[in-house]
Structures are given as C-alpha cells and as structure tokens.
Amino acid sequence: MLQQVELYSALGRAEQNELFVKLEKAYAMLPESTCASCATCCKWGSPPAFFIEYLNMYKYVRDNMKDSWQELLKKATEYYYLELVDTEQTCPFLGQDNKCSIYQVRPFSCRAYGLLSKEDFEIGDRGLKHLAKKFKEEYDITIPEEIVNYDLAWCDKVISPQGYQDKSSMAGLAAQIGTLDYSFFPQELVDQEGTLLPYPVHLCNTVLGSGARSRKIKVMKQFTDAREKELLNGFIEKATLFQF
Ligand code: SF4
Ligand code: SF4
C-alpha cells in the first residue's frame, strides 16, 4: 500500500502517536487461550491484517529476524503472486516446525480465531467463485477447485478460561484496531476494510511497488500453463535484495 520511503514516515508517525501502545492495549483485551497448535489455520492462507498491524509486524521482523529476511521475502513474494493458483501456499510466517515465527505480534485475525462459538463463527464469502469465473473468461486461468471451495472450519481445540467471546464485542475490538489506520488513510477506505490485507500483500506493495499488481496475471498464467516460475523468480530475486 505504501512505498518504503512512506513506510518509514508511517512508522515514525505510529511511534509518535503511540499507536503501537494502543494496538497492544486492544490485543490485551482478548482473553488468554490455548490450542492444539496443529497449524491448520495457518495453512489456509495468510490472514488479513490492518495497516497498523502490518507496521507492527514489519518492525518486529526488521528488529528481530534479520537472518530470516531473505526467506520471508521469498515466501511472501510467492504467496503474493500464486495464492490463487498454487495449493501449496501457506502463511509465510509458518515455520518448518509448524510454529508461528512472529507469534508475539501476530494480527488480530489470528488471535481471535477460535474464540467464537460454532454458532457465531463465520468466515464470509471470499468471492472466489466469481473471481474464478472472471479469471477463466478473461485470462484463461483456472483457479483450482480446492482453493475456490476451501473454507476454514471452526476450531474446537481453542480453550479459554473465560469461554467463548461475544460476537459483537469481538467485532467492536476489530473496529477499534481499524480506527488506528485513520492516521494513515481516509476514514472511508479504512471503514470499507481497504487497509485490511494479508501481510504478503502489504509487504509486496512496499517491496515491489505499485507495478507488482499489474504483473500478477502473467506470473499466474506462466505457473498454471506450464508450472513455470521464470517470471516469478525474477521478482523474488528483486524482492530478496530488500533491506527492512
Ligand atoms: S487454533 Fe485450532 S486450527 Fe489453529 S493451530 Fe490451534 S488447534 Fe490448530
Ligand atoms: S501469522 Fe502466525 S499465527 Fe497467524 S497464520 Fe501466520 S503463522 Fe499462523
């Protein structure tokens, strides 16, 4: 969403206005919980994060994960280009040990998963059926059925001493985090969830610039037609030069 130079000014503004402190306070309102750590929810895709959460994760990766920068940039770039056509894509923060490498700063959507009762849990229509039709008609790209039809199931392994949370309180808390994005973007865009994007999308907007999106179709087509990654590898090479 922002180029790196703007990103640094956004990071400065967030520090100055204590937005990270406010974000931590909002996270602290969620109850303690444990789960079976099976990582099924981390293999569904990369969860959406508000821009302030992206900044928080960006800062954490910059300050604590220098040895993993290249690997993360590679995974995030692959995810950004292939999320709709490659069933192997998972959240780029999921390590080989099945653990989250940014657990302390994971976004609200990860923290909240499993805290609603089965009756209240809903993922919502991701619009993939419509998108699959459009991609086929306009670009002759087939989005695999497994991706079109996959829905993250409700998880019964999350245990909280405080029980399931009230749906409207959780929605209110998410909205409260969203308001922190008003410092960077027009309120209307934030309210329409225009700043709620998967981490790889935020990161690739920073790293690859605004042209990345327009090249997506060519990369996807090369992958679906011939399982080729030549174009993608060029973008990965560029992305992995990035310094956080
Ligand atoms: S929340 Fe559920 S699906 Fe996710 S890691 Fe924990 S047990 Fe697995
Ligand atoms: S950020 Fe961490 S907890 Fe959330 S999906 Fe990725 S690996 Fe899982």
Coordinates of N, CA and C and ligand atoms in Angstrom, one line a residue:
M1 N 0.8 -1.2 0.0 CA 0.0 0.0 0.0 C 0.9 1.3 0.0
L2 N 2.0 1.2 0.7 CA 2.9 2.3 0.7 C 4.3 1.9 0.2
Q3 N 5.0 2.8 -0.4 CA 6.4 2.5 -0.8 C 7.2 2.6 0.5
Q4 N 8.5 2.2 0.4 CA 9.3 2.1 1.6 C 9.5 3.5 2.3
V5 N 9.7 4.5 1.4 CA 10.0 5.8 2.0 C 8.8 6.3 2.8
E6 N 7.6 6.1 2.3 CA 6.4 6.5 3.0 C 6.3 5.6 4.3
L7 N 6.7 4.3 4.1 CA 6.6 3.4 5.2 C 7.4 3.9 6.4
Y8 N 8.6 4.4 6.2 CA 9.4 4.9 7.3 C 8.7 6.1 8.0
S9 N 8.1 7.0 7.2 CA 7.4 8.1 7.8 C 6.1 7.6 8.6
A10 N 5.5 6.5 8.1 CA 4.3 6.0 8.8 C 4.8 5.3 10.1
L11 N 5.9 4.6 10.1 CA 6.5 4.0 11.3 C 6.7 5.1 12.4
G12 N 7.3 6.3 11.9 CA 7.6 7.4 12.8 C 6.3 8.0 13.4
R13 N 5.3 8.1 12.5 CA 4.1 8.7 13.0 C 3.4 7.7 14.0
A14 N 3.5 6.5 13.7 CA 2.9 5.5 14.6 C 3.5 5.5 16.0
E15 N 4.9 5.7 16.0 CA 5.6 5.8 17.3 C 5.2 7.0 18.0
Q16 N 5.2 8.1 17.3 CA 4.9 9.5 17.9 C 3.5 9.5 18.5
N17 N 2.6 8.9 17.8 CA 1.2 8.9 18.3 C 0.8 7.7 19.2
E18 N 1.8 7.0 19.6 CA 1.7 5.8 20.5 C 0.6 4.8 19.9
L19 N 0.6 4.7 18.6 CA -0.3 3.7 18.0 C 0.0 2.3 18.4
F20 N 1.3 2.0 18.5 CA 1.7 0.6 18.9 C 1.2 0.3 20.3
V21 N 1.3 1.3 21.2 CA 0.8 1.1 22.5 C -0.7 0.8 22.5
K22 N -1.4 1.6 21.7 CA -2.8 1.4 21.6 C -3.2 0.0 21.1
L23 N -2.4 -0.4 20.1 CA -2.6 -1.7 19.5 C -2.4 -2.8 20.5
E24 N -1.4 -2.7 21.3 CA -1.1 -3.7 22.4 C -2.2 -3.7 23.4
K25 N -2.8 -2.5 23.7 CA -3.9 -2.5 24.7 C -5.1 -3.2 24.1
A26 N -5.4 -3.0 22.8 CA -6.5 -3.7 22.2 C -6.3 -5.2 22.2
Y27 N -5.1 -5.7 21.9 CA -4.8 -7.1 21.9 C -5.0 -7.7 23.3
A28 N -4.6 -6.8 24.3 CA -4.6 -7.3 25.7 C -6.1 -7.5 26.2
M29 N -7.0 -7.0 25.4 CA -8.4 -7.2 25.8 C -9.0 -8.6 25.4
L30 N -8.2 -9.3 24.6 CA -8.6 -10.6 24.3 C -8.2 -11.6 25.4
P31 N -9.0 -12.6 25.7 CA -8.7 -13.5 26.8 C -7.5 -14.4 26.5
E32 N -6.9 -14.9 27.5 CA -5.8 -15.9 27.3 C -6.5 -17.2 26.7
S33 N -5.7 -17.9 25.9 CA -6.3 -19.1 25.4 C -5.1 -20.1 25.0
T34 N -5.5 -21.4 24.9 CA -4.5 -22.3 24.4 C -5.2 -23.1 23.3
C35 N -4.4 -23.8 22.5 CA -5.0 -24.7 21.5 C -4.0 -25.8 21.2
A36 N -4.4 -26.7 20.2 CA -3.6 -27.9 20.0 C -2.4 -27.6 19.1
S37 N -2.2 -26.4 18.7 CA -1.1 -26.0 17.8 C -0.8 -26.9 16.6
C38 N -1.9 -27.2 15.9 CA -1.8 -28.1 14.8 C -1.4 -27.3 13.5
A39 N -1.6 -26.0 13.5 CA -1.3 -25.1 12.4 C -2.2 -25.2 11.2
T40 N -3.3 -25.9 11.4 CA -4.3 -26.0 10.2 C -4.7 -24.6 9.8
C41 N -5.0 -23.7 10.8 CA -5.5 -22.3 10.4 C -4.4 -21.5 9.8
C42 N -3.1 -21.9 9.9 CA -2.0 -21.1 9.3 C -1.7 -21.6 7.9
K43 N -2.4 -22.7 7.5 CA -2.2 -23.3 6.1 C -3.3 -22.9 5.2
W44 N -4.3 -22.2 5.7 CA -5.4 -21.8 5.0 C -5.1 -20.6 4.0
G45 N -4.1 -19.9 4.4 CA -3.8 -18.7 3.7 C -3.1 -17.7 4.6
S46 N -2.8 -16.5 4.1 CA -2.3 -15.5 5.0 C -3.4 -14.6 5.6
P47 N -3.5 -14.6 6.9 CA -4.7 -13.8 7.4 C -4.6 -12.3 7.2
P48 N -5.7 -11.6 7.1 CA -5.7 -10.2 6.9 C -5.2 -9.4 8.1
A49 N -4.5 -8.3 7.9 CA -4.0 -7.5 9.0 C -4.3 -6.0 8.6
F50 N -4.7 -5.3 9.6 CA -4.8 -3.8 9.4 C -3.4 -3.2 9.1
F51 N -3.4 -2.1 8.5 CA -2.1 -1.5 8.2 C -1.2 -1.3 9.5
I52 N -1.8 -0.8 10.6 CA -1.1 -0.6 11.8 C -0.5 -2.0 12.3
E53 N -1.2 -3.1 12.1 CA -0.7 -4.4 12.4 C 0.5 -4.8 11.5
Y54 N 0.3 -4.4 10.2 CA 1.5 -4.7 9.3 C 2.7 -3.9 9.8
L55 N 2.6 -2.6 10.2 CA 3.7 -1.9 10.7 C 4.3 -2.5 11.9
N56 N 3.5 -3.1 12.7 CA 3.9 -3.7 14.0 C 4.7 -5.0 13.6
M57 N 4.2 -5.7 12.6 CA 4.9 -7.0 12.2 C 6.2 -6.6 11.5
Y58 N 6.1 -5.5 10.7 CA 7.3 -5.1 9.9 C 8.4 -4.7 10.9
K59 N 8.1 -4.0 11.9 CA 9.1 -3.5 12.9 C 9.7 -4.8 13.6
Y60 N 8.9 -5.7 13.9 CA 9.3 -6.9 14.6 C 10.3 -7.7 13.7
V61 N 9.9 -7.9 12.5 CA 10.8 -8.6 11.5 C 12.1 -7.8 11.3
R62 N 12.0 -6.5 11.2 CA 13.2 -5.7 11.0 C 14.2 -5.8 12.2
D63 N 13.6 -5.8 13.4 CA 14.5 -5.7 14.6 C 14.9 -7.1 15.1
N64 N 14.2 -8.2 14.8 CA 14.4 -9.5 15.4 C 14.7 -10.6 14.5
M65 N 14.5 -10.4 13.2 CA 14.6 -11.6 12.3 C 15.5 -11.4 11.1
K66 N 16.6 -10.7 11.3 CA 17.4 -10.3 10.2 C 17.9 -11.6 9.4
D67 N 18.1 -12.7 10.1 CA 18.6 -13.9 9.4 C 17.5 -14.5 8.6
S68 N 16.3 -14.1 8.8 CA 15.1 -14.7 8.0 C 14.6 -13.8 7.0
W69 N 15.2 -12.6 6.8 CA 14.6 -11.7 5.8 C 14.5 -12.3 4.4
Q70 N 15.6 -12.9 3.9 CA 15.5 -13.4 2.6 C 14.5 -14.5 2.4
E71 N 14.4 -15.4 3.3 CA 13.4 -16.5 3.3 C 12.0 -15.9 3.3
L72 N 11.8 -15.0 4.2 CA 10.5 -14.4 4.3 C 10.1 -13.6 3.1
L73 N 11.0 -12.9 2.5 CA 10.7 -12.1 1.3 C 10.4 -13.1 0.1
K74 N 11.1 -14.2 0.1 CA 10.8 -15.2 -1.0 C 9.4 -15.8 -0.8
K75 N 9.1 -16.2 0.4 CA 7.8 -16.8 0.7 C 6.7 -15.8 0.5
A76 N 6.9 -14.6 0.9 CA 5.8 -13.6 0.8 C 5.6 -13.2 -0.7
T77 N 6.6 -13.2 -1.5 CA 6.5 -12.9 -2.9 C 5.8 -14.0 -3.6
E78 N 6.2 -15.2 -3.3 CA 5.5 -16.4 -3.9 C 4.0 -16.4 -3.5
Y79 N 3.7 -16.1 -2.3 CA 2.4 -16.1 -1.8 C 1.6 -15.0 -2.6
Y80 N 2.2 -13.8 -2.7 CA 1.5 -12.7 -3.3 C 1.1 -13.0 -4.8
Y81 N 2.0 -13.7 -5.5 CA 1.7 -14.0 -6.9 C 0.9 -15.3 -7.1
L82 N 1.1 -16.2 -6.2 CA 0.5 -17.6 -6.5 C -0.7 -18.0 -5.6
E83 N -1.1 -17.1 -4.7 CA -2.1 -17.5 -3.7 C -3.3 -18.1 -4.3
L84 N -3.7 -17.7 -5.5 CA -5.0 -18.2 -6.1 C -4.8 -19.4 -7.0
V85 N -3.5 -19.8 -7.3 CA -3.3 -20.9 -8.2 C -2.5 -22.0 -7.7
D86 N -1.8 -21.8 -6.5 CA -0.9 -22.8 -6.0 C -1.4 -23.3 -4.6
T87 N -1.9 -24.5 -4.6 CA -2.5 -25.0 -3.3 C -1.5 -25.2 -2.2
E88 N -0.2 -25.1 -2.5 CA 0.9 -25.3 -1.5 C 1.2 -24.0 -0.7
Q89 N 0.6 -22.9 -1.1 CA 0.9 -21.6 -0.4 C 0.3 -21.6 1.0
T90 N 1.1 -21.2 2.0 CA 0.6 -21.1 3.4 C 1.1 -19.7 3.9
C91 N 0.7 -19.4 5.1 CA 1.2 -18.1 5.7 C 2.7 -18.1 5.7
P92 N 3.3 -17.1 5.2 CA 4.8 -17.0 5.2 C 5.5 -17.1 6.5
F93 N 4.7 -16.8 7.6 CA 5.3 -16.9 8.9 C 5.3 -18.3 9.6
L94 N 4.7 -19.2 8.9 CA 4.6 -20.6 9.4 C 6.0 -21.2 9.2
G95 N 6.7 -21.6 10.3 CA 8.0 -22.2 10.2 C 7.9 -23.7 9.9
Q96 N 9.0 -24.3 9.6 CA 9.0 -25.8 9.3 C 8.7 -26.6 10.5
D97 N 8.8 -26.0 11.7 CA 8.5 -26.7 12.9 C 7.0 -26.5 13.2
N98 N 6.2 -26.0 12.3 CA 4.8 -25.7 12.4 C 4.4 -24.6 13.4
K99 N 5.4 -23.8 13.8 CA 5.2 -22.7 14.7 C 5.2 -21.4 14.0
C100 N 4.5 -20.4 14.7 CA 4.5 -19.0 14.1 C 5.7 -18.3 14.5
S101 N 6.4 -17.8 13.5 CA 7.7 -17.1 13.8 C 7.5 -15.7 14.3
I102 N 6.3 -15.2 14.3 CA 6.0 -13.8 14.8 C 4.9 -13.8 15.8
Y103 N 4.9 -14.9 16.6 CA 3.8 -15.1 17.5 C 3.4 -13.9 18.3
Q104 N 4.4 -13.2 18.9 CA 4.2 -12.0 19.8 C 3.4 -10.9 19.0
V105 N 3.6 -10.8 17.7 CA 3.0 -9.7 17.0 C 2.0 -10.2 16.0
R106 N 1.5 -11.4 16.1 CA 0.5 -11.9 15.1 C -0.7 -11.0 15.1
P107 N -1.4 -10.9 13.9 CA -2.5 -9.9 13.9 C -3.8 -10.4 14.6
F108 N -4.7 -9.5 14.7 CA -6.0 -9.8 15.5 C -6.7 -11.0 14.9
S109 N -6.7 -11.1 13.6 CA -7.4 -12.2 13.0 C -6.9 -13.6 13.4
C110 N -5.6 -13.7 13.7 CA -5.0 -14.9 14.2 C -5.4 -15.1 15.7
R111 N -5.3 -14.0 16.4 CA -5.6 -14.1 17.9 C -7.0 -14.4 18.2
A112 N -7.9 -13.9 17.3 CA -9.3 -14.1 17.5 C -9.9 -15.4 17.1
Y113 N -9.1 -16.1 16.2 CA -9.7 -17.4 15.7 C -9.9 -18.4 16.8
G114 N -11.0 -19.0 16.8 CA -11.3 -20.0 17.9 C -12.0 -19.4 19.1
L115 N -12.1 -18.1 19.2 CA -12.7 -17.5 20.4 C -14.2 -17.3 20.3
L116 N -14.7 -17.6 19.1 CA -16.2 -17.5 19.0 C -16.8 -18.9 19.0
S117 N -18.0 -19.0 19.4 CA -18.7 -20.3 19.5 C -19.0 -20.7 18.0
K118 N -19.3 -22.0 17.8 CA -19.5 -22.5 16.5 C -20.7 -21.8 15.8
E119 N -21.7 -21.4 16.6 CA -22.9 -20.7 16.1 C -22.5 -19.3 15.6
D120 N -21.5 -18.7 16.3 CA -21.2 -17.3 15.9 C -20.1 -17.2 14.8
F121 N -19.4 -18.3 14.6 CA -18.2 -18.3 13.7 C -18.7 -18.2 12.3
E122 N -18.1 -17.3 11.5 CA -18.4 -17.2 10.1 C -17.2 -16.6 9.4
I123 N -16.9 -17.2 8.3 CA -15.7 -16.7 7.5 C -16.2 -15.7 6.5
G124 N -17.4 -15.8 6.0 CA -17.9 -14.9 5.0 C -17.5 -15.3 3.6
D125 N -18.2 -14.8 2.6 CA -17.9 -15.2 1.2 C -16.7 -14.5 0.8
R126 N -15.7 -15.2 0.4 CA -14.4 -14.6 -0.1 C -14.5 -14.2 -1.6
G127 N -15.7 -14.5 -2.2 CA -15.9 -14.1 -3.6 C -15.1 -14.9 -4.6
L128 N -14.6 -16.1 -4.2 CA -13.7 -16.8 -5.1 C -14.4 -17.4 -6.3
K129 N -15.7 -17.8 -6.1 CA -16.4 -18.4 -7.3 C -16.5 -17.4 -8.4
H130 N -16.8 -16.2 -8.0 CA -17.0 -15.1 -9.0 C -15.6 -14.8 -9.7
L131 N -14.6 -14.7 -8.8 CA -13.2 -14.5 -9.3 C -12.7 -15.6 -10.2
A132 N -13.0 -16.8 -9.9 CA -12.6 -17.9 -10.7 C -13.2 -17.9 -12.1
K133 N -14.5 -17.5 -12.1 CA -15.2 -17.3 -13.4 C -14.5 -16.2 -14.3
K134 N -14.3 -15.1 -13.6 CA -13.7 -14.0 -14.3 C -12.3 -14.3 -14.8
F135 N -11.5 -15.0 -14.0 CA -10.1 -15.4 -14.4 C -10.2 -16.3 -15.6
K136 N -11.1 -17.2 -15.6 CA -11.2 -18.2 -16.7 C -11.6 -17.5 -18.0
E137 N -12.7 -16.6 -17.9 CA -13.2 -15.9 -19.1 C -12.2 -14.9 -19.6
E138 N -11.6 -14.2 -18.8 CA -10.7 -13.1 -19.2 C -9.3 -13.5 -19.5
Y139 N -8.7 -14.4 -18.7 CA -7.3 -14.7 -18.9 C -7.0 -16.2 -19.2
D140 N -8.1 -17.0 -19.2 CA -7.9 -18.5 -19.4 C -7.0 -19.0 -18.3
I141 N -7.2 -18.5 -17.1 CA -6.5 -19.0 -15.9 C -7.5 -19.8 -15.0
T142 N -7.2 -21.1 -14.7 CA -8.0 -21.9 -13.9 C -7.6 -21.8 -12.4
I143 N -8.5 -21.3 -11.6 CA -8.2 -21.3 -10.1 C -8.7 -22.7 -9.6
P144 N -7.7 -23.5 -9.0 CA -8.1 -24.9 -8.6 C -9.3 -24.9 -7.7
E145 N -10.2 -25.9 -7.9 CA -11.4 -26.1 -7.1 C -11.0 -26.1 -5.6
E146 N -9.9 -26.8 -5.2 CA -9.5 -26.8 -3.8 C -9.4 -25.5 -3.2
I147 N -9.0 -24.5 -4.0 CA -8.8 -23.1 -3.5 C -10.2 -22.4 -3.5
V148 N -10.9 -22.6 -4.6 CA -12.2 -21.9 -4.7 C -13.2 -22.4 -3.6
N149 N -13.1 -23.7 -3.3 CA -14.1 -24.2 -2.3 C -13.6 -24.4 -0.9
Y150 N -12.4 -24.0 -0.7 CA -11.9 -24.3 0.7 C -12.4 -23.2 1.7
D151 N -12.9 -23.7 2.8 CA -13.3 -22.8 3.8 C -12.7 -23.2 5.1
L152 N -12.1 -22.2 5.9 CA -11.5 -22.6 7.1 C -12.6 -23.0 8.1
A153 N -12.5 -24.2 8.6 CA -13.6 -24.7 9.5 C -13.4 -24.1 10.9
W154 N -14.5 -24.1 11.7 CA -14.5 -23.7 13.1 C -13.6 -24.7 13.8
C155 N -12.8 -24.1 14.7 CA -11.9 -25.0 15.5 C -12.4 -25.2 16.9
D156 N -12.5 -26.5 17.3 CA -13.0 -26.8 18.7 C -11.8 -27.1 19.7
K157 N -10.6 -26.7 19.3 CA -9.5 -27.0 20.1 C -9.0 -25.8 20.9
V158 N -9.6 -24.7 20.7 CA -9.2 -23.5 21.4 C -9.9 -23.4 22.8
I159 N -9.1 -23.4 23.8 CA -9.7 -23.4 25.2 C -9.3 -22.1 25.9
S160 N -10.3 -21.4 26.4 CA -10.1 -20.2 27.1 C -10.9 -20.3 28.4
P161 N -10.2 -19.9 29.6 CA -10.9 -20.0 30.9 C -12.1 -19.1 30.9
Q162 N -12.1 -18.1 30.0 CA -13.3 -17.2 30.0 C -14.4 -17.6 29.0
G163 N -14.2 -18.8 28.4 CA -15.3 -19.3 27.5 C -15.3 -18.5 26.2
Y164 N -16.3 -18.7 25.4 CA -16.4 -18.1 24.1 C -16.8 -16.6 24.3
Q165 N -16.3 -15.8 23.3 CA -16.5 -14.4 23.4 C -17.7 -13.9 22.7
D166 N -18.2 -12.8 23.1 CA -19.4 -12.2 22.5 C -19.0 -11.7 21.1
K167 N -19.8 -12.1 20.1 CA -19.5 -11.7 18.7 C -19.4 -10.2 18.5
S168 N -20.4 -9.5 19.0 CA -20.3 -8.0 18.8 C -19.2 -7.3 19.5
S169 N -18.7 -7.9 20.7 CA -17.6 -7.3 21.3 C -16.3 -7.5 20.5
M170 N -16.2 -8.7 19.9 CA -15.1 -9.0 19.0 C -15.1 -8.1 17.8
A171 N -16.2 -7.9 17.2 CA -16.3 -7.1 16.0 C -15.9 -5.6 16.4
G172 N -16.4 -5.2 17.7 CA -16.0 -3.9 18.1 C -14.5 -3.7 18.4
L173 N -13.9 -4.8 18.8 CA -12.5 -4.7 19.1 C -11.7 -4.6 17.8
A174 N -12.2 -5.4 16.8 CA -11.5 -5.3 15.4 C -11.7 -3.9 14.9
A175 N -12.9 -3.3 15.0 CA -13.1 -2.0 14.5 C -12.2 -1.0 15.2
Q176 N -12.0 -1.2 16.5 CA -11.2 -0.3 17.3 C -9.7 -0.3 16.8
I177 N -9.3 -1.5 16.4 CA -7.9 -1.6 15.8 C -7.9 -0.9 14.5
G178 N -9.0 -1.1 13.7 CA -9.1 -0.4 12.4 C -9.0 1.1 12.5
T179 N -9.5 1.7 13.5 CA -9.5 3.1 13.6 C -8.1 3.7 13.7
L180 N -7.1 2.8 14.2 CA -5.7 3.3 14.2 C -5.2 3.6 12.8
D181 N -5.8 3.0 11.8 CA -5.4 3.2 10.4 C -5.9 4.6 9.9
Y182 N -6.8 5.3 10.7 CA -7.2 6.6 10.3 C -6.0 7.6 10.2
S183 N -5.0 7.3 11.0 CA -3.8 8.2 11.0 C -3.1 8.1 9.6
F184 N -3.4 7.1 8.8 CA -2.6 7.0 7.5 C -3.5 7.1 6.3
F185 N -4.7 6.7 6.4 CA -5.6 6.6 5.2 C -7.0 7.3 5.5
P186 N -7.7 7.6 4.4 CA -9.0 8.2 4.6 C -9.9 7.3 5.3
Q187 N -10.7 7.8 6.2 CA -11.6 7.0 7.0 C -12.5 6.1 6.2
E188 N -13.0 6.6 5.1 CA -13.9 5.8 4.2 C -13.2 4.5 3.8
L189 N -11.9 4.6 3.3 CA -11.2 3.4 2.9 C -11.0 2.4 4.0
V190 N -10.7 2.9 5.2 CA -10.5 2.1 6.3 C -11.8 1.3 6.7
D191 N -12.9 2.1 6.7 CA -14.2 1.5 7.1 C -14.7 0.5 6.1
Q192 N -14.2 0.6 4.9 CA -14.6 -0.4 3.8 C -13.6 -1.6 3.8
E193 N -12.7 -1.6 4.9 CA -11.7 -2.7 5.0 C -10.7 -2.6 3.9
G194 N -10.4 -1.5 3.3 CA -9.4 -1.3 2.3 C -8.0 -1.4 2.8
T195 N -7.8 -1.3 4.1 CA -6.5 -1.4 4.7 C -6.2 -2.7 5.4
L196 N -7.2 -3.6 5.3 CA -7.2 -5.0 5.9 C -6.7 -6.0 4.8
L197 N -5.4 -6.2 4.8 CA -4.9 -7.1 3.7 C -4.0 -8.1 4.3
P198 N -3.8 -9.2 3.6 CA -2.8 -10.2 4.0 C -1.4 -9.6 4.1
Y199 N -0.6 -10.0 5.0 CA 0.8 -9.5 5.2 C 1.6 -9.5 3.9
P200 N 1.6 -10.6 3.1 CA 2.4 -10.6 1.9 C 1.9 -9.5 0.9
V201 N 0.6 -9.1 0.9 CA 0.2 -8.1 0.0 C 0.7 -6.7 0.5
H202 N 0.6 -6.5 1.8 CA 1.2 -5.2 2.4 C 2.7 -5.2 2.1
L203 N 3.4 -6.3 2.3 CA 4.9 -6.3 2.1 C 5.3 -6.1 0.7
C204 N 4.6 -6.8 -0.2 CA 4.9 -6.7 -1.7 C 4.6 -5.3 -2.2
N205 N 3.6 -4.6 -1.6 CA 3.3 -3.3 -2.0 C 4.5 -2.4 -1.6
T206 N 5.1 -2.7 -0.5 CA 6.3 -1.9 0.0 C 7.5 -2.3 -0.9
V207 N 7.7 -3.6 -1.1 CA 9.0 -4.0 -1.7 C 9.0 -3.9 -3.2
L208 N 7.9 -4.3 -3.8 CA 7.9 -4.4 -5.3 C 7.2 -3.2 -6.0
G209 N 6.6 -2.3 -5.2 CA 6.0 -1.1 -5.8 C 4.7 -1.4 -6.4
S210 N 4.1 -0.3 -7.0 CA 2.7 -0.4 -7.5 C 2.6 -1.2 -8.7
G211 N 3.7 -1.4 -9.5 CA 3.6 -2.2 -10.7 C 3.4 -3.7 -10.5
A212 N 3.6 -4.1 -9.2 CA 3.6 -5.6 -8.9 C 2.2 -6.2 -9.3
R213 N 1.2 -5.5 -9.0 CA -0.2 -6.0 -9.2 C -0.4 -6.2 -10.7
S214 N 0.0 -5.3 -11.5 CA -0.3 -5.5 -13.0 C 0.5 -6.6 -13.6
R215 N 1.5 -7.1 -12.9 CA 2.3 -8.2 -13.5 C 1.8 -9.6 -13.0
K216 N 0.8 -9.5 -12.1 CA 0.3 -10.7 -11.4 C -0.2 -11.8 -12.4
I217 N -1.0 -11.3 -13.4 CA -1.7 -12.2 -14.3 C -0.7 -13.0 -15.1
K218 N 0.4 -12.3 -15.6 CA 1.4 -13.0 -16.4 C 2.1 -14.1 -15.6
V219 N 2.4 -13.8 -14.3 CA 3.1 -14.8 -13.4 C 2.2 -16.0 -13.2
M220 N 0.9 -15.7 -12.9 CA -0.1 -16.7 -12.6 C -0.2 -17.6 -13.9
K221 N -0.3 -17.0 -15.0 CA -0.6 -17.7 -16.3 C 0.6 -18.6 -16.6
Q222 N 1.8 -18.1 -16.4 CA 3.0 -18.9 -16.6 C 3.0 -20.2 -15.7
F223 N 2.6 -19.9 -14.5 CA 2.5 -21.0 -13.5 C 1.4 -22.1 -13.8
T224 N 0.3 -21.6 -14.2 CA -0.8 -22.6 -14.4 C -0.7 -23.3 -15.8
D225 N -0.1 -22.6 -16.8 CA 0.1 -23.2 -18.1 C 1.2 -24.3 -18.1
A226 N 2.3 -24.0 -17.4 CA 3.5 -24.9 -17.5 C 4.2 -25.2 -16.2
R227 N 3.5 -24.8 -15.1 CA 4.2 -24.9 -13.8 C 5.5 -24.2 -13.8
E228 N 5.7 -23.2 -14.6 CA 6.9 -22.4 -14.7 C 7.0 -21.3 -13.7
K229 N 8.2 -21.0 -13.2 CA 8.3 -19.9 -12.3 C 9.4 -18.8 -12.7
E230 N 9.6 -18.8 -14.0 CA 10.7 -18.0 -14.5 C 10.5 -16.5 -14.2
L231 N 9.2 -16.0 -14.5 CA 8.9 -14.6 -14.2 C 8.9 -14.4 -12.7
L232 N 8.3 -15.3 -12.0 CA 8.2 -15.2 -10.5 C 9.6 -15.1 -9.9
N233 N 10.5 -16.0 -10.4 CA 11.8 -16.0 -9.8 C 12.6 -14.6 -10.0
G234 N 12.3 -14.0 -11.1 CA 12.8 -12.6 -11.3 C 12.4 -11.6 -10.2
F235 N 11.1 -11.7 -9.9 CA 10.5 -10.8 -8.9 C 11.0 -11.2 -7.5
I236 N 11.2 -12.5 -7.3 CA 11.8 -13.0 -6.0 C 13.2 -12.4 -5.8
E237 N 13.9 -12.5 -6.9 CA 15.3 -12.0 -6.9 C 15.4 -10.5 -6.5
K238 N 14.5 -9.8 -7.1 CA 14.4 -8.3 -6.8 C 14.0 -8.1 -5.3
A239 N 12.9 -8.9 -4.9 CA 12.4 -8.7 -3.6 C 13.4 -9.1 -2.5
T240 N 14.2 -10.1 -2.7 CA 15.2 -10.5 -1.7 C 16.3 -9.6 -1.5
L241 N 16.5 -8.6 -2.4 CA 17.5 -7.6 -2.2 C 17.1 -6.5 -1.1
F242 N 15.8 -6.5 -0.8 CA 15.2 -5.5 0.0 C 15.8 -5.6 1.5
Q243 N 16.1 -4.4 2.0 CA 16.5 -4.3 3.4 C 15.4 -3.7 4.2
F244 N 15.0 -4.4 5.3 CA 13.9 -3.9 6.1 C 14.4 -2.6 6.9
Ligands
SF4_1 S1 -6.4 -22.6 16.5 FE1 -7.1 -24.7 16.0 S2 -6.6 -24.9 13.9 FE2 -5.3 -23.2 14.7 S3 -3.4 -24.1 15.4 FE3 -4.8 -24.0 17.1 S4 -5.8 -26.1 17.2 FE4 -4.9 -25.8 15.1
SF4_2 S1 0.8 -15.1 11.5 FE1 1.4 -16.8 12.7 S2 -0.5 -17.5 13.7 FE2 -1.1 -16.2 12.0 S3 -1.5 -17.5 10.3 FE3 0.7 -16.9 10.2 S4 1.8 -18.5 11.2 FE4 -0.3 -18.7 11.8

